[in-house]
Structures are given as C-alpha cells and as structure tokens.
XYZ file of C-alpha atoms in Angstrom:
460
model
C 120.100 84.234 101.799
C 117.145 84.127 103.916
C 115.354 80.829 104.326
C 112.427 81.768 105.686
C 109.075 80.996 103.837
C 105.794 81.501 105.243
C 106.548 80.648 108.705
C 105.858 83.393 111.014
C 109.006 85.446 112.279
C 110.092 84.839 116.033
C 110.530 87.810 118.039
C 114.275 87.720 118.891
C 114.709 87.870 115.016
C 113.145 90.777 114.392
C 115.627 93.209 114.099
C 114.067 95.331 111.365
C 113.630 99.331 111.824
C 110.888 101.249 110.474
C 112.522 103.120 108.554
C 113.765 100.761 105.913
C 110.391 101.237 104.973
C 110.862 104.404 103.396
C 113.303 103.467 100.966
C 111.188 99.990 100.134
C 108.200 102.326 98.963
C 110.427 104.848 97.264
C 111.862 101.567 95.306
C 108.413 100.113 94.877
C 107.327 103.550 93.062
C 110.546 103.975 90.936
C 109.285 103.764 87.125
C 108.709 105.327 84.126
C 105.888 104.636 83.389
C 104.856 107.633 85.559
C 106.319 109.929 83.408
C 103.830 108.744 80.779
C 100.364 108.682 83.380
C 101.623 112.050 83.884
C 101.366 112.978 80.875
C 98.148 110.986 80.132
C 97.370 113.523 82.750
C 97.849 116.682 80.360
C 96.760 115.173 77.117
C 93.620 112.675 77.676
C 92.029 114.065 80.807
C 93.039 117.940 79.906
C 94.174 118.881 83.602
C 96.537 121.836 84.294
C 99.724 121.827 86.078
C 98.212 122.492 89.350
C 95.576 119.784 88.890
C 98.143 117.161 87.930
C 100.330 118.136 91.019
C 96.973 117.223 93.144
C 96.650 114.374 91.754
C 100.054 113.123 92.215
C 99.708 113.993 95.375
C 96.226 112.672 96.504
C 96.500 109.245 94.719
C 99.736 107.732 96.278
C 98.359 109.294 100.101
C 95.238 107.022 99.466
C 97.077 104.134 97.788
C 99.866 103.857 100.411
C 98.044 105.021 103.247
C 96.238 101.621 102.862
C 99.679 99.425 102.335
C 100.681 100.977 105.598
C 97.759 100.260 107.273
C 97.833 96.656 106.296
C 101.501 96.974 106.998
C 100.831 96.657 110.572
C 99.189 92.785 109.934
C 103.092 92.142 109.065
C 104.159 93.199 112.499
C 101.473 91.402 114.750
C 101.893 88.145 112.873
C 105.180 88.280 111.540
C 104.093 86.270 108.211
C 103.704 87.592 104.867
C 100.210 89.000 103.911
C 98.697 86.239 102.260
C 99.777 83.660 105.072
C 98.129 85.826 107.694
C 94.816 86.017 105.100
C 94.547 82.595 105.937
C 93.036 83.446 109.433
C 90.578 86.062 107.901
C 89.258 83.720 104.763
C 90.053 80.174 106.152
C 92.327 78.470 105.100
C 90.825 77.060 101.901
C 88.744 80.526 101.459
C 92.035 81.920 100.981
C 92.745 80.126 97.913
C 89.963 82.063 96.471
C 91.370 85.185 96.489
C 95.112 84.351 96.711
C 94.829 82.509 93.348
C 93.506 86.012 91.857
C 96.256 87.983 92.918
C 98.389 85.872 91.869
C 97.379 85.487 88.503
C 97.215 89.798 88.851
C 101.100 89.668 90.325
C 101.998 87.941 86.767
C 100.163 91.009 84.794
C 102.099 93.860 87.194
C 105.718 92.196 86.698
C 105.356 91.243 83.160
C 104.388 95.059 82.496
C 107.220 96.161 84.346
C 109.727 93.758 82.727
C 108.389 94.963 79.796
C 109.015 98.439 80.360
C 112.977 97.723 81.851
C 113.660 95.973 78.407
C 112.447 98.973 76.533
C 114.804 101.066 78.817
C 117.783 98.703 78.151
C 117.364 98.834 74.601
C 116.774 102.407 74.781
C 120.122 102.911 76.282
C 121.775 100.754 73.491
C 120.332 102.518 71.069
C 121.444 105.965 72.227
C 124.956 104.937 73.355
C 125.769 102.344 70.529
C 123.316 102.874 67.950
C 122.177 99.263 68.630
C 118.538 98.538 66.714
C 115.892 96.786 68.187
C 114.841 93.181 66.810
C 112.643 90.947 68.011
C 116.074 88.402 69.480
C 117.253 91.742 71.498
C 114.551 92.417 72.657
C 113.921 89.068 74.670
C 116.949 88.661 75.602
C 116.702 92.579 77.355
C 113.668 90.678 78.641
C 115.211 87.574 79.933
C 118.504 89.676 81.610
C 115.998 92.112 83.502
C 113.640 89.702 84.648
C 117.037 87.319 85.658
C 118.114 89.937 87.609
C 115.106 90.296 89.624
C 114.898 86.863 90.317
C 118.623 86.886 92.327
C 117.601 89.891 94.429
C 114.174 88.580 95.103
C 115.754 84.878 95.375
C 118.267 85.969 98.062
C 115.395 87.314 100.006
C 114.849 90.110 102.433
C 118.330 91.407 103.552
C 119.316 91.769 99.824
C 115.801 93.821 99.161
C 116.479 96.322 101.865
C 120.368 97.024 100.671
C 118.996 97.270 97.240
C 116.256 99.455 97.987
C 118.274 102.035 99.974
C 120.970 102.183 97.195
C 118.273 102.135 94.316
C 116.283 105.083 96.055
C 119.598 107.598 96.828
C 120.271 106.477 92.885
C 117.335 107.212 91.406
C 116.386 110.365 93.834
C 119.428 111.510 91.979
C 118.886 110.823 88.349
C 115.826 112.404 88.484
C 116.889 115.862 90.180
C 119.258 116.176 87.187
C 116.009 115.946 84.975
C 114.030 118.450 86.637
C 116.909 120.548 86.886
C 116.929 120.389 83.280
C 113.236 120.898 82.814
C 113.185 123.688 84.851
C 115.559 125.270 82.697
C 114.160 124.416 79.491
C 110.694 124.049 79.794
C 108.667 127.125 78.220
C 106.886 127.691 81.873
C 104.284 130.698 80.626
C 102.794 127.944 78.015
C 102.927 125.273 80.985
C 101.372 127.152 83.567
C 98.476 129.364 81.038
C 97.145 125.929 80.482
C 93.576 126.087 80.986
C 91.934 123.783 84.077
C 90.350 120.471 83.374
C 86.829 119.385 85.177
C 86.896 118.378 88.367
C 85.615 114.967 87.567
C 88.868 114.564 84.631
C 91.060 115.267 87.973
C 89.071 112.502 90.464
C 89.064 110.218 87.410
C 92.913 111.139 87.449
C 92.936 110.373 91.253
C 91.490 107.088 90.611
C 93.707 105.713 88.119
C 96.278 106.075 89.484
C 95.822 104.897 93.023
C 94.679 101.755 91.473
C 98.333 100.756 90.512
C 99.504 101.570 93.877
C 96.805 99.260 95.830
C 98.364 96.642 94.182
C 101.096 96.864 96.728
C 98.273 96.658 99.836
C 98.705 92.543 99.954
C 102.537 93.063 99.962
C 102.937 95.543 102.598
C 103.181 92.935 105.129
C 105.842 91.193 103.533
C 108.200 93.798 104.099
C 106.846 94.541 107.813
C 107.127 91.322 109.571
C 111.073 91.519 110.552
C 109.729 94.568 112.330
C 109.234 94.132 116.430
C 105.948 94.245 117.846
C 107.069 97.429 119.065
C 107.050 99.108 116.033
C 104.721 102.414 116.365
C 102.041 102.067 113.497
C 101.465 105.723 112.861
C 105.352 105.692 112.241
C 104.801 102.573 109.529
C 102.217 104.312 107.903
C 103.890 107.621 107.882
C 107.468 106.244 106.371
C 105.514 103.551 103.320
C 103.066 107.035 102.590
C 105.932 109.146 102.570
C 107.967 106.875 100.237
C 105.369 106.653 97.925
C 104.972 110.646 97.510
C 107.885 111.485 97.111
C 108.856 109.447 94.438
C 105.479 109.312 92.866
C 104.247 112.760 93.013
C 107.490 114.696 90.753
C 107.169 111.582 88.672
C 103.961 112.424 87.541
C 104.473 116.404 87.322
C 107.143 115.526 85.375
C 105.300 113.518 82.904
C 103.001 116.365 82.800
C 105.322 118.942 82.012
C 106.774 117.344 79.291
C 104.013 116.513 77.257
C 103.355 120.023 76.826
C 105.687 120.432 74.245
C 105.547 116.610 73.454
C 102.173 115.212 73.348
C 102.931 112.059 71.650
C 104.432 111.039 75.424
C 100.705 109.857 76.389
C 100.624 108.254 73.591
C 103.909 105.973 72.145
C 104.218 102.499 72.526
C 107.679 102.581 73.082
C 107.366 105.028 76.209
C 111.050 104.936 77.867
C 112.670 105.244 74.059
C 110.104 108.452 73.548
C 111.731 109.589 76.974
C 115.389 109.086 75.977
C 114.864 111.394 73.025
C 113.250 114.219 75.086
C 116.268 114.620 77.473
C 120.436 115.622 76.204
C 122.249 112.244 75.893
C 124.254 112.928 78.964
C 120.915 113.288 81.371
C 119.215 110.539 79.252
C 121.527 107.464 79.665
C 122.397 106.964 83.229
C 118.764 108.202 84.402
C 117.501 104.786 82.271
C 119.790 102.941 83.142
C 119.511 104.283 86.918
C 115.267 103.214 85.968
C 116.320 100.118 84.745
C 117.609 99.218 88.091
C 114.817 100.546 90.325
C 112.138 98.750 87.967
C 114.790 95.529 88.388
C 114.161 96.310 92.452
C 110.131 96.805 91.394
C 110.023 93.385 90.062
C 112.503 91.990 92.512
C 109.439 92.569 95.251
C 106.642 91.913 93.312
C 108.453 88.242 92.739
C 109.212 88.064 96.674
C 106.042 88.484 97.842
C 104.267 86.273 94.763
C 106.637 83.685 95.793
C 104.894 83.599 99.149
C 101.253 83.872 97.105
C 102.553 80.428 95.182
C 103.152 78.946 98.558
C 99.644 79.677 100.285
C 98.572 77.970 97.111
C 99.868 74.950 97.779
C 102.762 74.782 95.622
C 105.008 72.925 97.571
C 108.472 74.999 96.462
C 110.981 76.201 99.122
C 110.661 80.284 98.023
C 113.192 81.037 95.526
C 111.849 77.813 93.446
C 108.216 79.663 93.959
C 109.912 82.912 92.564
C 111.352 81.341 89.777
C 107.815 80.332 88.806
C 106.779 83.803 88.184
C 110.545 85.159 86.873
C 109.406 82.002 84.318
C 105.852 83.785 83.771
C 106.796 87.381 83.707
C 109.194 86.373 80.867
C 106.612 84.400 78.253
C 104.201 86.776 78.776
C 106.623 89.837 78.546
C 107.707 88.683 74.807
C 104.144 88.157 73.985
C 103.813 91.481 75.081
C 107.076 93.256 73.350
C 106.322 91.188 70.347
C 102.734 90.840 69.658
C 100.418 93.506 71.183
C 100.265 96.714 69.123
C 99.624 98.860 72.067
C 101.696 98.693 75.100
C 100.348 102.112 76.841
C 96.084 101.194 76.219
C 96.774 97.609 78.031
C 98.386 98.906 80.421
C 96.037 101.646 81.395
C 93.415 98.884 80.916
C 95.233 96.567 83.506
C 95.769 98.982 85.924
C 91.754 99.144 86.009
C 90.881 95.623 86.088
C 94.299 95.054 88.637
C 92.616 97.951 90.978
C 89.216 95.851 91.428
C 91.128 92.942 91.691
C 92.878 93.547 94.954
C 90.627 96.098 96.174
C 88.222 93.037 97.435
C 90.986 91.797 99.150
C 91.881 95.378 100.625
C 88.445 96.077 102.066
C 87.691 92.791 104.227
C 91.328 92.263 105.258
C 91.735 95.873 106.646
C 88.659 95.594 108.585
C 89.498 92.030 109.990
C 92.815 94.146 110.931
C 90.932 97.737 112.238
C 88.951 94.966 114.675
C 92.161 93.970 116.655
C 93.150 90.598 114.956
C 95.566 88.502 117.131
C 97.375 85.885 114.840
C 97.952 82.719 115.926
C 101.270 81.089 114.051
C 100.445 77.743 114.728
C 96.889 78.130 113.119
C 98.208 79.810 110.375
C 100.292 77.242 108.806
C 97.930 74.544 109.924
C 96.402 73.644 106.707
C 94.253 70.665 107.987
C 90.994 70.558 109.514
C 92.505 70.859 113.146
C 93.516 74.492 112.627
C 91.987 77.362 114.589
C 91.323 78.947 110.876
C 89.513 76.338 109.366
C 85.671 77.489 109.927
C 83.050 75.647 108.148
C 85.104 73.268 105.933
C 88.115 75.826 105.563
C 85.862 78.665 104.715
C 85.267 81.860 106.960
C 81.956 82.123 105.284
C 81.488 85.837 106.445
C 84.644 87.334 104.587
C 84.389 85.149 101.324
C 80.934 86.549 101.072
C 82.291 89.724 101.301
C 85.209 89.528 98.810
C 83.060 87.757 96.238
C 79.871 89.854 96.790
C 82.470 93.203 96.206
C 84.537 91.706 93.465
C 81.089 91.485 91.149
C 80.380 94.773 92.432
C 83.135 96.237 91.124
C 83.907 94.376 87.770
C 79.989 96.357 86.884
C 81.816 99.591 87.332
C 84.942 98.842 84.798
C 85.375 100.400 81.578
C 88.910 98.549 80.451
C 89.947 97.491 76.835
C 88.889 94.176 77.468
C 85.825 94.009 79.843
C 82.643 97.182 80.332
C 80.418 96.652 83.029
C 76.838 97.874 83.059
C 77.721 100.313 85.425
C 80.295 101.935 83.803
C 78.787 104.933 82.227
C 78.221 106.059 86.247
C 79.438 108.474 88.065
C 81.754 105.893 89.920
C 82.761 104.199 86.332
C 83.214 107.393 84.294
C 86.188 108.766 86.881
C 87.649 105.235 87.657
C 86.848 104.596 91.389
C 85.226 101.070 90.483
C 88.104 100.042 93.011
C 87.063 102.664 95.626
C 83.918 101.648 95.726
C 85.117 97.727 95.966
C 87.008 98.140 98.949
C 83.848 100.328 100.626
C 81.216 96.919 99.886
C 83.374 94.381 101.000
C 84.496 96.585 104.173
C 80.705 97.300 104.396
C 79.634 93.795 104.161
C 82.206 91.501 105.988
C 81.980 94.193 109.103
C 77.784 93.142 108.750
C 78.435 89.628 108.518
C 81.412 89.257 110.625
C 80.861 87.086 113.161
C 83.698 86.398 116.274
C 84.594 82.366 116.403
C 85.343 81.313 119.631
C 88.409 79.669 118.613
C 89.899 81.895 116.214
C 89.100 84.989 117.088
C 88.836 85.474 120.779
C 91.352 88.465 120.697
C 90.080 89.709 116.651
C-alpha cells in the first residue's frame, strides 16, 4: 500500500519507468462510452468514415499531448498536480481552482460508475436473463465503485499492475470486435457515406478532446515516481500514444456501427444497446473486460481526487480522502441510474461544461511549467504564511487573474443542457472549442501578468 500523500517523492524512490505510462493512458481511455461519441459522430454531426477516423485521431493528440506536457511538472516536483499548483496560484489561490475540479472529478467518476453498472447488468442480463430494477442496479453501482476504491486505496503500485493487465485485456476484447465488424459490416454502405462540413468534424474534434483534458491535472500524479532523468519528449510520446490507440478504433468503431444501428447515438442504456449489436460469445467477456478497465478509469480518477481533497484542506490520510469521492460517485450515480431520463444528453452536456472547467487550469499551469518552474518541496506543503508560495496573502495574484478572467471567458462560449452563454451561437461555440479558446486567454493573460517573485521563483 503506498503511504505517500502529497509529500513530494525523494529521489532514491523514484524507481518508475516511462513506459508504465503507456499502459496508464491506454487504461485511462478504456470505455464505452466511445463507442457511442463515435457514433454521435455518424448520426448528429453527419461525418463519414474518413472524417470520424480524423477526428479520433486529432482529438486524443491534442488532449494528451497536453497531459504529457503537464506530465513533466510530476517529474520536477515529484508531488501530485494539484500540490505542485500550489506554487503557481499560492497556496490559498489554489483552493480556487482545486475546489472546481474537484467538484468536476465527482461528475467524471459518477458518469463512469454509471456506465460500469449498466455494463454489469448488461452482462447479467445476457448470460442469466437477470432484469434490471432499481435495487440491482445500485448495488451494480455500489460493487463497481467499491472496487475502484481498493485499487485506488492501495495506491500507485496496484494502479500500474492493474493498468498493464487491464490494457493487454481490453486491447484484446476489442480486436475480437473489429474482427467481427470487419466481417459483418456492409462496408460499400459504410464507406459511400456522404462527407459532413468541415465545421461538424472540428466541432467533432472539440468534443471530444474536452473529455480527455480532464486528465491534464492528473498527469502528474502518475509521473512523479519517475527520476528527474526521465526524457520529456519520451513522457509525452508514451501518455499521447496511449491515448490513440485506445481512443481512436474506439471511436471508428462507434461509427461503424451506427450505420446499420442509429439508435447507438441515441439510447440511454448505451453498453446494453452494445451487448445486443455483437454474438453473445464476443459480447460478454468484452463488457465484462470494459467493466474492468472503466473499474481502473475510476480507480485513477479517485487517486488523484484523493490528493485534490487533501490540497483542500481535508485533513484525511489518502485512502480516507478517496473514500470521500467512492462515497460521492455512488449517491450521485443512483440519482443518475434512477432519476435522469437521459443518460447520453448529460453526458455530452458535462463533457462541455467539464472541458471549460479544467481548461483554465490547463492554460496558466502549462505556461508557469513552459517558463522553467523549479519546485521547492518544502514551500509546497508549507501552508502558512512563511512559505515561499504564499504571495500577497496566499494569492499569486497574476495566475488567479488569469484562471478566473479565462474561466468567464469560456462559460460565454458554452452551449450545454444546462447553461448557454452569449457567445455560443459563434464560430468558437457552434463547433465546441469554448475550452480551446479557455486555455489560449488564461495562457495569454497569466504569461502578460506574470511577474517572477524573488523568493519563489528565482529558477521559474
């Protein structure tokens, strides 16, 4: 079990290799719900084959590129992402935006436990004939989510074994499926598909990198058992790499089949809408197989959210701080399975809001990072008024600026289910880059305002 918390890594323990990494970001990619964008792809935004395969392509280059960039923070400071935030915000600026991912963490696990406990009961349902009520499904709910919490509770050692065996698992289960879709799939009707606009396909682009920025804040978690040695081109290369492979078939997939099944874009129930597609014998171990690499997704959305908790103040050793969101993830998951009418619309609608979100983050972060930052770990867990990273009262007033100036920016430029900014008829709003052009204002502004402190930032 590792007992680390936020404390920064010393260097004779850093024994990690870069490339675990490739198997963490091929585990962080491994649901589902991809088969369904995919096919959101096809059906809403009207984009050929070829189109699709760009943007499966294009969106998870752009979205990891930037969680191996900020990957690199995890290696210099040897702290997890939102403990080495602390010297870019100040150490009670960071609250500000650490509270708001958070609060964004619950959203992405509870969506993902969501989607496991469809996929369990799925799998009953096809193997037993087991029916769905409201008791089953929570208690689906309660085992996934349980699950997570042990892997994520035993900490980093556990992730990495999990990860690699998850990955070779899943790589797999899903070669049997396009195996079988290359067989069966009526290929003239796929491929005569006429092209979408360009603007469907950037709009296509854009939603779907937003899910994978989430991970940006995280990346560091899973870099800082890494020496200082570690080449960053090499980091970036193995987290991008990760990401496309997994993401990029997943998608195409999700494409392909929604040719002949449209109503993929559009079921509430999207992993018991998959089960039926594909022969019993394909179907049941590749969701079970996705029940256990969306156990491994939640598993490190809880690790690193344990760490969030912690920057907050919540004074938890880190598996207690885990259990707090394993605790969240499950009441709002059976609000979720139970209530809401219309699993795939929220979710498309939370990936929006989710991409603005930590895009504000993203921009001032990297560019505290592109600008040589040197972390001191005695400043960084310094909370009081002594520390290097306190500033003016505990705020770097430069980068909060920044993040708050870019997080208005970009909430004008949403059009989500629950929130549609002024903005959002634009260019940027129509095709879903409201999180692109976050991350370029705060960047923009905090490299204006930034100002080097003598005591804090000699070497950054």
């Amino acid at each position: 079990m590792e007992n680390r918390g936020l404390d920064p890594v010393p260097d004779d323990e850093r024994t990690g290799r870069v490339r675990t990494l490739f198997p963490t970001w091929v585990t962080a990619n491994m649901t589902v719900l991809l088969l369904t964008v995919g096919a959101g792809l096809t059906v809403f935004n009207g984009l050929n084959f070829w189109q699709v395969l760009t943007v499966a392509v294009t969106a998870p280059l752009l979205a990891f590129g930037l969680v191996g960039l900020v990957s690199i923070a995890g290696k210099r400071g040897g702290a997890p992402g939102m403990a080495l935030s602390r010297a870019v915000f100040g150490q009670r600026g960071n609250l500000l935006p650490g509270a708001l991912l958070w609060v964004a963490r619950w959203g992405w696990e509870t969506v993902n436990a969501v989607t496991g406990a469809y996929a369990l009961l799925a799998v009953l349902d096809l193997v037993l004939d087991v029916r769905r009520t409201s008791t089953l499904a929570l208690s689906t709910l309660t085992a996934f989510v349980a699950a997570g919490f042990l892997v994520s509770g035993l900490g980093i050692r556990a992730l990495r074994m999990c990860c690699g065996a998850s990955a070779y698992l899943f790589g797999g289960a899903s070669l049997l499926v396009l195996v079988h879709l290359a067989v069966t799939t009526p290929w003239q009707a796929v491929l005569d598909r006429p092209a979408g606009s360009a603007a469907m396909t950037v709009a296509g682009v854009g939603t779907l990198a937003a899910g994978g920025i989430s991970w940006v804040p995280s990346g560091p978690d899973f870099a800082r058992y890494l020496p200082r040695s570690a080449p960053g081109g090499a980091m970036v290369g193995a987290t991008v790499a990760g990401a496309v492979i997994t993401v990029a078939p997943m998608v195409t997939m999700g494409a392909v089949m929604a040719v002949g099944a449209p109503d993929l874009a559009v079921t509430k129930d999207p992993v018991a809408f998959i089960g039926e597609l594909l022969p019993v014998w394909i179907s049941v171990p590749y969701l079970l197989i996705a029940v256990a690499g969306m156990v491994m997704i939640n598993a490190m959305s809880m690790y690193s959210a344990g760490f969030t908790a912690q920057t907050l103040g919540i004074a938890l050793p880190r598996t207690r701080a885990v259990g707090v969101n394993a605790l969240i993830s499950v009441l709002l998951g059976g609000w979720l399975m139970v209530v809401a009418a219309d699993f795939l619309d929220a979710f498309l609608a939370f990936l929006t809001l989710l991409g603005v979100t930590f895009s504000a983050w993203i921009g001032v972060f990297g560019v505290d990072l592109l600008c040589g930052r040197v972390y001191d770990a005695e400043a960084l867990m310094d909370t009081t008024s002594r520390s290097a990273y306190w500033y003016t009262a505990g705020f770097r007033l430069s980068a909060v600026t920044a993040w708050a100036a870019a997080l208005v920016v970009g909430l004008l430029f949403i059009r989500a289910r629950w929130l549609t900014g002024p903005f959002a008829g634009t260019w940027i709003g129509r095709n879903g880059l409201g999180w692109a052009a976050t991350v370029v204002v705060a960047a923009g502004m905090y490299a204006l305002l930034r100002r080097p402190s003598s005591r804090a930032d000699a070497a950054g």
